Amino acid sequence: MVYTPRSARHGALLVGTVAVLGLLTGCGNGQEAGSPPITASGTAAPAQDGKSGSASAPASAPASVPAGTPTASAPRSTASAGGGTTPATTRTASQAAGSRCHTSELGAAVGRNDPGAGQENFPVVLTNTSGRTCTLRGYPGAAFVNGSGGRLGADPRREPGSAVTVTLRPGQSAWAGLTFSNPEVSGAKQATPAALLVTPPDERDSLKVAWPGGPVPVAGNSSSVRLTVLSPGAAP
């Protein structure tokens, strides 16, 4: 058995104690070297191994909209609480009021003849019989027909003229001039129509008016019938 002096044993014991204390001190540190970093919720983690860490918590869901709060996609009301209309509704009504007159909204008539120098001049009158304001623009259509509805002569030719938009309130009228040479003067072939068909501008349906003007030229020399653009009023 080897004898170890007391001083050597004391030195070895001291070294071992120091080593144990060092180990305990390393273990008692609040953060170990290999522990992952602590991150706050919603923030990016510190870089690890040269790469950026991802967020430690997903983004929170958007807050809900309180009840009764209007959203940007909500449709705009077309009427106010007091019963009034919004500007959009008002514009729509205004546009409808100013649209063209339809055949069903008009009445037709042939005014009194104003002859002169062998010419016969009749105003063809269109009157707004509806309850709204509407417009007429341009030339009406016209055709003479006999008692059975057959056409007499060619359709009237359009006299050159500048078309204007005629606004008709309920009860107001516009007129166009229907002119032709008296067939008894010109010697043209003649016939006496039973009615005149009048078609408002841009419409397909016609209005039938009894013809009061006697014979009209239907063929031969000076047989042309002419029609002017519509003007405000019921007569020249």
mmCIF file of N, CA and C in Angstrom, residues 71-147:
data_model
loop_
_atom_site.group_PDB
_atom_site.id
_atom_site.type_symbol
_atom_site.label_atom_id
_atom_site.label_comp_id
_atom_site.label_asym_id
_atom_site.label_seq_id
_atom_site.Cartn_x
_atom_site.Cartn_y
_atom_site.Cartn_z
ATOM 1 N N THR A 71 -70.465 49.123 -43.970
ATOM 2 C CA THR A 71 -69.218 48.751 -44.634
ATOM 3 C C THR A 71 -69.128 49.446 -45.969
ATOM 4 N N ALA A 72 -67.912 49.442 -46.555
ATOM 5 C CA ALA A 72 -67.692 50.155 -47.815
ATOM 6 C C ALA A 72 -68.462 49.518 -48.953
ATOM 7 N N SER A 73 -68.749 48.198 -48.865
ATOM 8 C CA SER A 73 -69.416 47.511 -49.963
ATOM 9 C C SER A 73 -70.930 47.577 -49.860
ATOM 10 N N ALA A 74 -71.447 48.159 -48.822
ATOM 11 C CA ALA A 74 -72.893 48.210 -48.675
ATOM 12 C C ALA A 74 -73.489 49.085 -49.757
ATOM 13 N N PRO A 75 -74.597 48.662 -50.425
ATOM 14 C CA PRO A 75 -75.207 49.469 -51.484
ATOM 15 C C PRO A 75 -75.820 50.731 -50.921
ATOM 16 N N ARG A 76 -75.792 51.779 -51.760
ATOM 17 C CA ARG A 76 -76.362 53.044 -51.353
ATOM 18 C C ARG A 76 -77.859 52.993 -51.482
ATOM 19 N N SER A 77 -78.530 53.579 -50.539
ATOM 20 C CA SER A 77 -79.982 53.604 -50.567
ATOM 21 C C SER A 77 -80.459 54.507 -51.682
ATOM 22 N N THR A 78 -81.568 54.105 -52.300
ATOM 23 C CA THR A 78 -82.121 54.919 -53.375
ATOM 24 C C THR A 78 -83.248 55.818 -52.892
ATOM 25 N N ALA A 79 -83.601 55.733 -51.649
ATOM 26 C CA ALA A 79 -84.639 56.605 -51.120
ATOM 27 C C ALA A 79 -84.273 57.006 -49.713
ATOM 28 N N SER A 80 -84.580 58.232 -49.345
ATOM 29 C CA SER A 80 -84.268 58.721 -48.012
ATOM 30 C C SER A 80 -85.341 58.278 -47.041
ATOM 31 N N ALA A 81 -85.066 58.457 -45.779
ATOM 32 C CA ALA A 81 -86.026 58.038 -44.770
ATOM 33 C C ALA A 81 -87.307 58.838 -44.860
ATOM 34 N N GLY A 82 -87.184 60.055 -45.279
ATOM 35 C CA GLY A 82 -88.372 60.898 -45.375
ATOM 36 C C GLY A 82 -89.150 60.706 -46.654
ATOM 37 N N GLY A 83 -88.735 59.746 -47.483
ATOM 38 C CA GLY A 83 -89.468 59.493 -48.709
ATOM 39 C C GLY A 83 -88.879 60.163 -49.919
ATOM 40 N N GLY A 84 -87.854 61.027 -49.746
ATOM 41 C CA GLY A 84 -87.234 61.698 -50.888
ATOM 42 C C GLY A 84 -86.303 60.765 -51.618
ATOM 43 N N THR A 85 -86.039 61.046 -52.864
ATOM 44 C CA THR A 85 -85.159 60.212 -53.652
ATOM 45 C C THR A 85 -83.745 60.725 -53.590
ATOM 46 N N THR A 86 -82.800 59.832 -53.830
ATOM 47 C CA THR A 86 -81.400 60.220 -53.883
ATOM 48 C C THR A 86 -81.116 60.881 -55.215
ATOM 49 N N PRO A 87 -79.954 61.556 -55.340
ATOM 50 C CA PRO A 87 -79.614 62.173 -56.633
ATOM 51 C C PRO A 87 -79.615 61.175 -57.773
ATOM 52 N N ALA A 88 -79.166 59.924 -57.545
ATOM 53 C CA ALA A 88 -79.140 58.926 -58.623
ATOM 54 C C ALA A 88 -80.540 58.661 -59.132
ATOM 55 N N THR A 89 -81.502 58.496 -58.200
ATOM 56 C CA THR A 89 -82.876 58.259 -58.602
ATOM 57 C C THR A 89 -83.449 59.472 -59.313
ATOM 58 N N THR A 90 -83.093 60.644 -58.838
ATOM 59 C CA THR A 90 -83.586 61.864 -59.471
ATOM 60 C C THR A 90 -83.080 61.987 -60.895
ATOM 61 N N ARG A 91 -81.800 61.652 -61.108
ATOM 62 C CA ARG A 91 -81.264 61.728 -62.474
ATOM 63 C C ARG A 91 -81.981 60.744 -63.384
ATOM 64 N N THR A 92 -82.259 59.530 -62.869
ATOM 65 C CA THR A 92 -82.947 58.536 -63.685
ATOM 66 C C THR A 92 -84.331 59.032 -64.073
ATOM 67 N N ALA A 93 -85.050 59.612 -63.129
ATOM 68 C CA ALA A 93 -86.381 60.126 -63.422
ATOM 69 C C ALA A 93 -86.321 61.266 -64.419
ATOM 70 N N SER A 94 -85.309 62.118 -64.296
ATOM 71 C CA SER A 94 -85.165 63.241 -65.215
ATOM 72 C C SER A 94 -84.880 62.764 -66.628
ATOM 73 N N GLN A 95 -84.013 61.732 -66.748
ATOM 74 C CA GLN A 95 -83.704 61.200 -68.065
ATOM 75 C C GLN A 95 -84.939 60.585 -68.701
ATOM 76 N N ALA A 96 -85.739 59.861 -67.876
ATOM 77 C CA ALA A 96 -86.955 59.237 -68.404
ATOM 78 C C ALA A 96 -87.932 60.304 -68.871
ATOM 79 N N ALA A 97 -88.017 61.420 -68.123
ATOM 80 C CA ALA A 97 -88.955 62.477 -68.476
ATOM 81 C C ALA A 97 -88.559 63.150 -69.786
ATOM 82 N N GLY A 98 -87.274 63.200 -70.101
ATOM 83 C CA GLY A 98 -86.818 63.894 -71.288
ATOM 84 C C GLY A 98 -86.580 63.001 -72.482
ATOM 85 N N SER A 99 -86.980 61.731 -72.433
ATOM 86 C CA SER A 99 -86.765 60.837 -73.560
ATOM 87 C C SER A 99 -87.768 61.130 -74.671
ATOM 88 N N ARG A 100 -87.573 60.511 -75.817
ATOM 89 C CA ARG A 100 -88.403 60.840 -76.969
ATOM 90 C C ARG A 100 -89.849 60.404 -76.769
ATOM 91 N N CYS A 101 -90.732 61.074 -77.482
ATOM 92 C CA CYS A 101 -92.153 60.745 -77.431
ATOM 93 C C CYS A 101 -92.420 59.494 -78.266
ATOM 94 N N HIS A 102 -93.196 58.592 -77.712
ATOM 95 C CA HIS A 102 -93.591 57.388 -78.438
ATOM 96 C C HIS A 102 -94.977 57.579 -79.055
ATOM 97 N N THR A 103 -95.269 56.760 -80.040
ATOM 98 C CA THR A 103 -96.540 56.895 -80.755
ATOM 99 C C THR A 103 -97.727 56.835 -79.807
ATOM 100 N N SER A 104 -97.655 55.945 -78.818
ATOM 101 C CA SER A 104 -98.768 55.777 -77.880
ATOM 102 C C SER A 104 -98.984 57.008 -76.998
ATOM 103 N N GLU A 105 -98.027 57.924 -76.975
ATOM 104 C CA GLU A 105 -98.121 59.114 -76.139
ATOM 105 C C GLU A 105 -98.535 60.351 -76.929
ATOM 106 N N LEU A 106 -98.846 60.174 -78.199
ATOM 107 C CA LEU A 106 -99.119 61.312 -79.077
ATOM 108 C C LEU A 106 -100.474 61.204 -79.750
ATOM 109 N N GLY A 107 -101.008 62.354 -80.073
ATOM 110 C CA GLY A 107 -102.168 62.438 -80.936
ATOM 111 C C GLY A 107 -101.789 63.203 -82.198
ATOM 112 N N ALA A 108 -102.421 62.883 -83.318
ATOM 113 C CA ALA A 108 -102.093 63.525 -84.596
ATOM 114 C C ALA A 108 -103.318 64.230 -85.171
ATOM 115 N N ALA A 109 -103.051 65.294 -85.928
ATOM 116 C CA ALA A 109 -104.122 66.042 -86.584
ATOM 117 C C ALA A 109 -103.554 66.739 -87.803
ATOM 118 N N VAL A 110 -104.427 67.071 -88.732
ATOM 119 C CA VAL A 110 -104.050 67.871 -89.899
ATOM 120 C C VAL A 110 -104.713 69.230 -89.754
ATOM 121 N N GLY A 111 -103.883 70.275 -89.743
ATOM 122 C CA GLY A 111 -104.411 71.622 -89.544
ATOM 123 C C GLY A 111 -105.009 72.217 -90.816
ATOM 124 N N ARG A 112 -105.395 73.464 -90.716
ATOM 125 C CA ARG A 112 -106.060 74.145 -91.825
ATOM 126 C C ARG A 112 -105.083 74.464 -92.941
ATOM 127 N N ASN A 113 -105.540 74.309 -94.168
ATOM 128 C CA ASN A 113 -104.730 74.588 -95.348
ATOM 129 C C ASN A 113 -104.447 76.086 -95.474
ATOM 130 N N ASP A 114 -103.223 76.388 -95.890
ATOM 131 C CA ASP A 114 -102.828 77.763 -96.148
ATOM 132 C C ASP A 114 -102.297 77.833 -97.584
ATOM 133 N N PRO A 115 -103.204 77.861 -98.582
ATOM 134 C CA PRO A 115 -102.781 77.772 -99.984
ATOM 135 C C PRO A 115 -102.120 79.049 -100.472
ATOM 136 N N GLY A 116 -101.360 78.901 -101.570
ATOM 137 C CA GLY A 116 -100.743 80.071 -102.176
ATOM 138 C C GLY A 116 -99.979 79.706 -103.416
ATOM 139 N N ALA A 117 -100.198 80.434 -104.513
ATOM 140 C CA ALA A 117 -99.490 80.241 -105.787
ATOM 141 C C ALA A 117 -99.570 78.808 -106.282
ATOM 142 N N GLY A 118 -100.767 78.236 -106.193
ATOM 143 C CA GLY A 118 -100.966 76.877 -106.697
ATOM 144 C C GLY A 118 -100.436 75.796 -105.767
ATOM 145 N N GLN A 119 -99.988 76.186 -104.586
ATOM 146 C CA GLN A 119 -99.477 75.219 -103.614
ATOM 147 C C GLN A 119 -100.493 75.014 -102.492
ATOM 148 N N GLU A 120 -100.563 73.808 -102.013
ATOM 149 C CA GLU A 120 -101.381 73.478 -100.845
ATOM 150 C C GLU A 120 -100.432 73.225 -99.666
ATOM 151 N N ASN A 121 -100.703 73.863 -98.540
ATOM 152 C CA ASN A 121 -99.799 73.791 -97.389
ATOM 153 C C ASN A 121 -100.587 73.431 -96.130
ATOM 154 N N PHE A 122 -100.390 72.227 -95.663
ATOM 155 C CA PHE A 122 -101.098 71.731 -94.483
ATOM 156 C C PHE A 122 -100.109 71.484 -93.334
ATOM 157 N N PRO A 123 -100.399 71.950 -92.131
ATOM 158 C CA PRO A 123 -99.573 71.567 -90.982
ATOM 159 C C PRO A 123 -100.025 70.205 -90.444
ATOM 160 N N VAL A 124 -99.069 69.324 -90.289
ATOM 161 C CA VAL A 124 -99.328 68.028 -89.645
ATOM 162 C C VAL A 124 -98.869 68.167 -88.198
ATOM 163 N N VAL A 125 -99.805 68.014 -87.261
ATOM 164 C CA VAL A 125 -99.563 68.356 -85.856
ATOM 165 C C VAL A 125 -99.496 67.100 -85.002
ATOM 166 N N LEU A 126 -98.470 67.030 -84.146
ATOM 167 C CA LEU A 126 -98.344 65.969 -83.140
ATOM 168 C C LEU A 126 -98.436 66.601 -81.764
ATOM 169 N N THR A 127 -99.331 66.084 -80.926
ATOM 170 C CA THR A 127 -99.565 66.645 -79.593
ATOM 171 C C THR A 127 -99.276 65.601 -78.527
ATOM 172 N N ASN A 128 -98.583 66.038 -77.487
ATOM 173 C CA ASN A 128 -98.265 65.148 -76.369
ATOM 174 C C ASN A 128 -99.527 64.912 -75.540
ATOM 175 N N THR A 129 -100.051 63.700 -75.563
ATOM 176 C CA THR A 129 -101.251 63.361 -74.799
ATOM 177 C C THR A 129 -100.922 62.572 -73.536
ATOM 178 N N SER A 130 -99.636 62.408 -73.242
ATOM 179 C CA SER A 130 -99.232 61.632 -72.066
ATOM 180 C C SER A 130 -99.148 62.536 -70.841
ATOM 181 N N GLY A 131 -98.776 61.955 -69.724
ATOM 182 C CA GLY A 131 -98.624 62.727 -68.504
ATOM 183 C C GLY A 131 -97.189 63.097 -68.197
ATOM 184 N N ARG A 132 -96.295 62.934 -69.151
ATOM 185 C CA ARG A 132 -94.887 63.252 -68.924
ATOM 186 C C ARG A 132 -94.370 64.157 -70.037
ATOM 187 N N THR A 133 -93.214 64.754 -69.794
ATOM 188 C CA THR A 133 -92.555 65.565 -70.806
ATOM 189 C C THR A 133 -91.704 64.661 -71.692
ATOM 190 N N CYS A 134 -91.776 64.869 -73.006
ATOM 191 C CA CYS A 134 -90.988 64.069 -73.936
ATOM 192 C C CYS A 134 -90.527 64.957 -75.090
ATOM 193 N N THR A 135 -89.759 64.401 -76.009
ATOM 194 C CA THR A 135 -89.169 65.215 -77.073
ATOM 195 C C THR A 135 -89.415 64.600 -78.448
ATOM 196 N N LEU A 136 -89.420 65.477 -79.439
ATOM 197 C CA LEU A 136 -89.487 65.089 -80.850
ATOM 198 C C LEU A 136 -88.351 65.784 -81.582
ATOM 199 N N ARG A 137 -87.787 65.097 -82.571
ATOM 200 C CA ARG A 137 -86.704 65.706 -83.346
ATOM 201 C C ARG A 137 -86.700 65.114 -84.758
ATOM 202 N N GLY A 138 -86.638 65.987 -85.741
ATOM 203 C CA GLY A 138 -86.484 65.534 -87.115
ATOM 204 C C GLY A 138 -87.780 65.536 -87.906
ATOM 205 N N TYR A 139 -87.885 64.566 -88.814
ATOM 206 C CA TYR A 139 -89.026 64.485 -89.724
ATOM 207 C C TYR A 139 -89.990 63.391 -89.288
ATOM 208 N N PRO A 140 -91.284 63.673 -89.323
ATOM 209 C CA PRO A 140 -92.237 62.572 -89.185
ATOM 210 C C PRO A 140 -92.374 61.835 -90.510
ATOM 211 N N GLY A 141 -92.921 60.652 -90.445
ATOM 212 C CA GLY A 141 -93.273 59.948 -91.684
ATOM 213 C C GLY A 141 -94.725 60.243 -92.037
ATOM 214 N N ALA A 142 -95.062 60.186 -93.331
ATOM 215 C CA ALA A 142 -96.438 60.452 -93.759
ATOM 216 C C ALA A 142 -96.740 59.642 -95.017
ATOM 217 N N ALA A 143 -97.987 59.211 -95.129
ATOM 218 C CA ALA A 143 -98.413 58.460 -96.315
ATOM 219 C C ALA A 143 -99.919 58.599 -96.471
ATOM 220 N N PHE A 144 -100.364 58.843 -97.707
ATOM 221 C CA PHE A 144 -101.793 58.882 -98.008
ATOM 222 C C PHE A 144 -102.294 57.459 -98.242
ATOM 223 N N VAL A 145 -103.505 57.167 -97.709
ATOM 224 C CA VAL A 145 -104.097 55.838 -97.919
ATOM 225 C C VAL A 145 -105.561 56.000 -98.313
ATOM 226 N N ASN A 146 -106.067 55.005 -99.042
ATOM 227 C CA ASN A 146 -107.485 55.016 -99.399
ATOM 228 C C ASN A 146 -108.310 54.339 -98.303
ATOM 229 N N GLY A 147 -109.575 54.144 -98.575
ATOM 230 C CA GLY A 147 -110.468 53.597 -97.567
ATOM 231 C C GLY A 147 -110.104 52.199 -97.111
#
